[in-house]
């Protein structure tokens, strides 16, 4: 069940270069299309758009509430709900969301960026990829990085590519303080965190990639989560989390505090935020699902 479109975050990536089997890289959209076709070949039914809003335990069943649809009951559930981008903490940023301020790489906007200056906020791999992608269309790309170096969070191959790009500029220790405009974004106010000085810049396109948070509120009270809302599994579960654990066996490595409910990928506490890790954990979980079903 998928709330938006199959592919998740990976589907929004302009170029994935570190996934096994694609030495020249491929676009996230291409990877998502291939994955859907492959899953359907194996008989997977993909229900989309279906937003899951609740999980409850009824005996052997794990019952999912679906927005606007009847409940669905299953013996096992694999949570792979990932993360979504945090809102830009700048004055009036929300007023311009979709009107100059975008979350993630809104690739449909690339053509409109021709001849413009594009601002990218963030310093992770996704921000780096977006900077290189928009550099193909925009007159100039400015990366706004709060920290003191690009290397802290970004893979070195992307840092090297960015340094080679003439029209990508990196402003370290800079933050967006405010967004301004009438109907669309026209200006941003930047703060140089080293000096505290603020400056106003004309800006019509700003893409934000600052931190991502899991969307797991609907699991509260049923599935144990860490302080940031990521789902705990296996030996991350403490005695308090396992107070209601009804089985003789301990939870499997990717199993939550609810027997038969697993969590994989970015939504899992302390996960490595990569496509290969999410796919790998999903594949490992299949064997635990079989073991759980065999024990029913
Ligand atoms: C722009 C960008 C570029 C990236 N580039 C790379 C890269 O080059 N290499 C790499 O390895 N990784 C990359 N990543 C990271 C990678 O995409 C993620 O690690 C990976 O997609 C995690 O997969 P996931 O299935 O755990 O979660 P997600 O990709 O976040 O997918 C979760 C899915 O669950 C759906 N969902 C959430 N809640 C619900 C609900 N309640 N009901 C129904 N559906 C729901 C969402 O709509 C979403 O489709 C990139 C990420 C971004 C954003």
PDB file of C-alpha atoms and ligand atoms in Angstrom, residues 1-19 50-53 80-85 104-105 125-127 129-130 157-158 209 215 218 264-268 272-279, ligand 1:
ATOM      1  CA  UNK A   1       0.000   0.000   0.000  1.00  0.00           C
ATOM      2  CA  UNK A   2       1.453   3.309  -1.097  1.00  0.00           C
ATOM      3  CA  UNK A   3       0.140   6.734  -0.143  1.00  0.00           C
ATOM      4  CA  UNK A   4       1.578   8.760  -3.011  1.00  0.00           C
ATOM      5  CA  UNK A   5       3.442   7.082  -5.860  1.00  0.00           C
ATOM      6  CA  UNK A   6       5.592   3.927  -5.950  1.00  0.00           C
ATOM      7  CA  UNK A   7       9.284   4.784  -5.731  1.00  0.00           C
ATOM      8  CA  UNK A   8       9.325   6.844  -2.543  1.00  0.00           C
ATOM      9  CA  UNK A   9      12.272   9.179  -2.099  1.00  0.00           C
ATOM     10  CA  UNK A  10      14.374   7.236  -4.573  1.00  0.00           C
ATOM     11  CA  UNK A  11      11.747   7.963  -7.214  1.00  0.00           C
ATOM     12  CA  UNK A  12      12.398  11.703  -6.797  1.00  0.00           C
ATOM     13  CA  UNK A  13      16.170  11.396  -7.212  1.00  0.00           C
ATOM     14  CA  UNK A  14      17.642  12.856 -10.391  1.00  0.00           C
ATOM     15  CA  UNK A  15      20.469  10.313 -10.587  1.00  0.00           C
ATOM     16  CA  UNK A  16      21.303   7.277  -8.451  1.00  0.00           C
ATOM     17  CA  UNK A  17      24.886   6.222  -9.057  1.00  0.00           C
ATOM     18  CA  UNK A  18      25.593   3.878  -6.158  1.00  0.00           C
ATOM     19  CA  UNK A  19      22.973   1.167  -6.645  1.00  0.00           C
ATOM     20  CA  UNK A  50      -3.774   4.317  -0.136  1.00  0.00           C
ATOM     21  CA  UNK A  51      -2.662   6.125   3.016  1.00  0.00           C
ATOM     22  CA  UNK A  52      -2.442   3.817   6.040  1.00  0.00           C
ATOM     23  CA  UNK A  53      -3.628   5.684   9.124  1.00  0.00           C
ATOM     24  CA  UNK A  80       8.670   0.714   4.963  1.00  0.00           C
ATOM     25  CA  UNK A  81       7.210   4.186   5.229  1.00  0.00           C
ATOM     26  CA  UNK A  82      10.547   5.999   5.010  1.00  0.00           C
ATOM     27  CA  UNK A  83      10.919   9.645   5.881  1.00  0.00           C
ATOM     28  CA  UNK A  84       9.704  12.965   4.546  1.00  0.00           C
ATOM     29  CA  UNK A  85      11.459  16.316   4.364  1.00  0.00           C
ATOM     30  CA  UNK A 104      13.130  17.511  -2.546  1.00  0.00           C
ATOM     31  CA  UNK A 105      14.102  17.732  -6.189  1.00  0.00           C
ATOM     32  CA  UNK A 125      23.802  13.541  -0.944  1.00  0.00           C
ATOM     33  CA  UNK A 126      20.319  14.464  -2.079  1.00  0.00           C
ATOM     34  CA  UNK A 127      21.184  18.185  -1.974  1.00  0.00           C
ATOM     35  CA  UNK A 129      22.597  15.498  -6.576  1.00  0.00           C
ATOM     36  CA  UNK A 130      19.982  18.215  -6.915  1.00  0.00           C
ATOM     37  CA  UNK A 157      32.288  11.525  -5.395  1.00  0.00           C
ATOM     38  CA  UNK A 158      29.525  14.155  -5.260  1.00  0.00           C
ATOM     39  CA  UNK A 209      16.846  19.217   1.547  1.00  0.00           C
ATOM     40  CA  UNK A 215       5.885   9.710   9.428  1.00  0.00           C
ATOM     41  CA  UNK A 218      -0.151   6.687  13.441  1.00  0.00           C
ATOM     42  CA  UNK A 264      12.817  -1.793   7.105  1.00  0.00           C
ATOM     43  CA  UNK A 265      14.560   1.046   5.323  1.00  0.00           C
ATOM     44  CA  UNK A 266      14.694   4.685   6.365  1.00  0.00           C
ATOM     45  CA  UNK A 267      11.856   4.404   8.903  1.00  0.00           C
ATOM     46  CA  UNK A 268      13.893   1.992  11.020  1.00  0.00           C
ATOM     47  CA  UNK A 272      21.620   3.712   6.776  1.00  0.00           C
ATOM     48  CA  UNK A 273      19.711   6.029   4.467  1.00  0.00           C
ATOM     49  CA  UNK A 274      20.426   4.328   1.150  1.00  0.00           C
ATOM     50  CA  UNK A 275      18.372   2.532  -1.514  1.00  0.00           C
ATOM     51  CA  UNK A 276      20.536  -0.588  -1.290  1.00  0.00           C
ATOM     52  CA  UNK A 277      20.063  -0.806   2.501  1.00  0.00           C
ATOM     53  CA  UNK A 278      16.276  -0.398   2.270  1.00  0.00           C
ATOM     54  CA  UNK A 279      16.049  -3.030  -0.474  1.00  0.00           C
TER      55      UNK A 279
HETATM   56  C1  LIG B   1      16.538  13.354  -3.688  1.00  0.00           C
HETATM   57  C2  LIG B   1      17.087  12.072  -3.084  1.00  0.00           C
HETATM   58  C3  LIG B   1      18.181  11.450  -3.643  1.00  0.00           C
HETATM   59  C4  LIG B   1      18.664  10.255  -3.104  1.00  0.00           C
HETATM   60  N1  LIG B   1      19.723   9.650  -3.717  1.00  0.00           N
HETATM   61  C5  LIG B   1      20.168   8.458  -3.277  1.00  0.00           C
HETATM   62  C6  LIG B   1      21.220   7.770  -3.957  1.00  0.00           C
HETATM   63  O1  LIG B   1      21.772   8.249  -4.943  1.00  0.00           O
HETATM   64  N2  LIG B   1      21.603   6.566  -3.486  1.00  0.00           N
HETATM   65  C7  LIG B   1      21.025   5.987  -2.396  1.00  0.00           C
HETATM   66  O2  LIG B   1      21.388   4.868  -2.062  1.00  0.00           O
HETATM   67  N3  LIG B   1      20.036   6.630  -1.716  1.00  0.00           N
HETATM   68  C8  LIG B   1      19.598   7.839  -2.130  1.00  0.00           C
HETATM   69  N4  LIG B   1      18.597   8.485  -1.456  1.00  0.00           N
HETATM   70  C9  LIG B   1      18.040   7.870  -0.253  1.00  0.00           C
HETATM   71  C10 LIG B   1      17.041   6.770  -0.655  1.00  0.00           C
HETATM   72  O3  LIG B   1      16.138   7.267  -1.619  1.00  0.00           O
HETATM   73  C11 LIG B   1      16.295   6.259   0.562  1.00  0.00           C
HETATM   74  O4  LIG B   1      17.234   5.749   1.490  1.00  0.00           O
HETATM   75  C12 LIG B   1      15.325   5.152   0.182  1.00  0.00           C
HETATM   76  O5  LIG B   1      14.407   5.626  -0.776  1.00  0.00           O
HETATM   77  C13 LIG B   1      14.584   4.643   1.419  1.00  0.00           C
HETATM   78  O6  LIG B   1      13.575   3.802   1.011  1.00  0.00           O
HETATM   79  P1  LIG B   1      12.352   3.485   1.960  1.00  0.00           P
HETATM   80  O7  LIG B   1      11.503   2.515   1.211  1.00  0.00           O
HETATM   81  O8  LIG B   1      12.841   3.122   3.297  1.00  0.00           O
HETATM   82  O9  LIG B   1      11.550   4.856   2.162  1.00  0.00           O
HETATM   83  P2  LIG B   1      10.991   5.958   1.146  1.00  0.00           P
HETATM   84  O10 LIG B   1      11.778   6.012  -0.104  1.00  0.00           O
HETATM   85  O11 LIG B   1      10.868   7.204   1.977  1.00  0.00           O
HETATM   86  O12 LIG B   1       9.554   5.417   0.785  1.00  0.00           O
HETATM   87  C14 LIG B   1       8.514   5.395   1.714  1.00  0.00           C
HETATM   88  C15 LIG B   1       7.196   5.301   0.966  1.00  0.00           C
HETATM   89  O13 LIG B   1       6.163   5.049   1.887  1.00  0.00           O
HETATM   90  C16 LIG B   1       5.053   5.847   1.574  1.00  0.00           C
HETATM   91  N5  LIG B   1       4.318   6.074   2.817  1.00  0.00           N
HETATM   92  C17 LIG B   1       4.749   6.713   3.935  1.00  0.00           C
HETATM   93  N6  LIG B   1       3.812   6.691   4.879  1.00  0.00           N
HETATM   94  C18 LIG B   1       2.763   6.008   4.362  1.00  0.00           C
HETATM   95  C19 LIG B   1       1.472   5.642   4.854  1.00  0.00           C
HETATM   96  N7  LIG B   1       1.083   5.937   6.095  1.00  0.00           N
HETATM   97  N8  LIG B   1       0.630   4.952   4.030  1.00  0.00           N
HETATM   98  C20 LIG B   1       1.001   4.621   2.779  1.00  0.00           C
HETATM   99  N9  LIG B   1       2.209   4.929   2.254  1.00  0.00           N
HETATM  100  C21 LIG B   1       3.076   5.619   3.040  1.00  0.00           C
HETATM  101  C22 LIG B   1       5.638   7.124   1.007  1.00  0.00           C
HETATM  102  O14 LIG B   1       4.686   7.783   0.166  1.00  0.00           O
HETATM  103  C23 LIG B   1       6.838   6.595   0.240  1.00  0.00           C
HETATM  104  O15 LIG B   1       6.525   6.300  -1.106  1.00  0.00           O
HETATM  105  C24 LIG B   1      18.075   9.685  -1.959  1.00  0.00           C
HETATM  106  C25 LIG B   1      16.966  10.323  -1.375  1.00  0.00           C
HETATM  107  C26 LIG B   1      16.480  11.514  -1.926  1.00  0.00           C
HETATM  108  C27 LIG B   1      15.289  12.181  -1.299  1.00  0.00           C
END
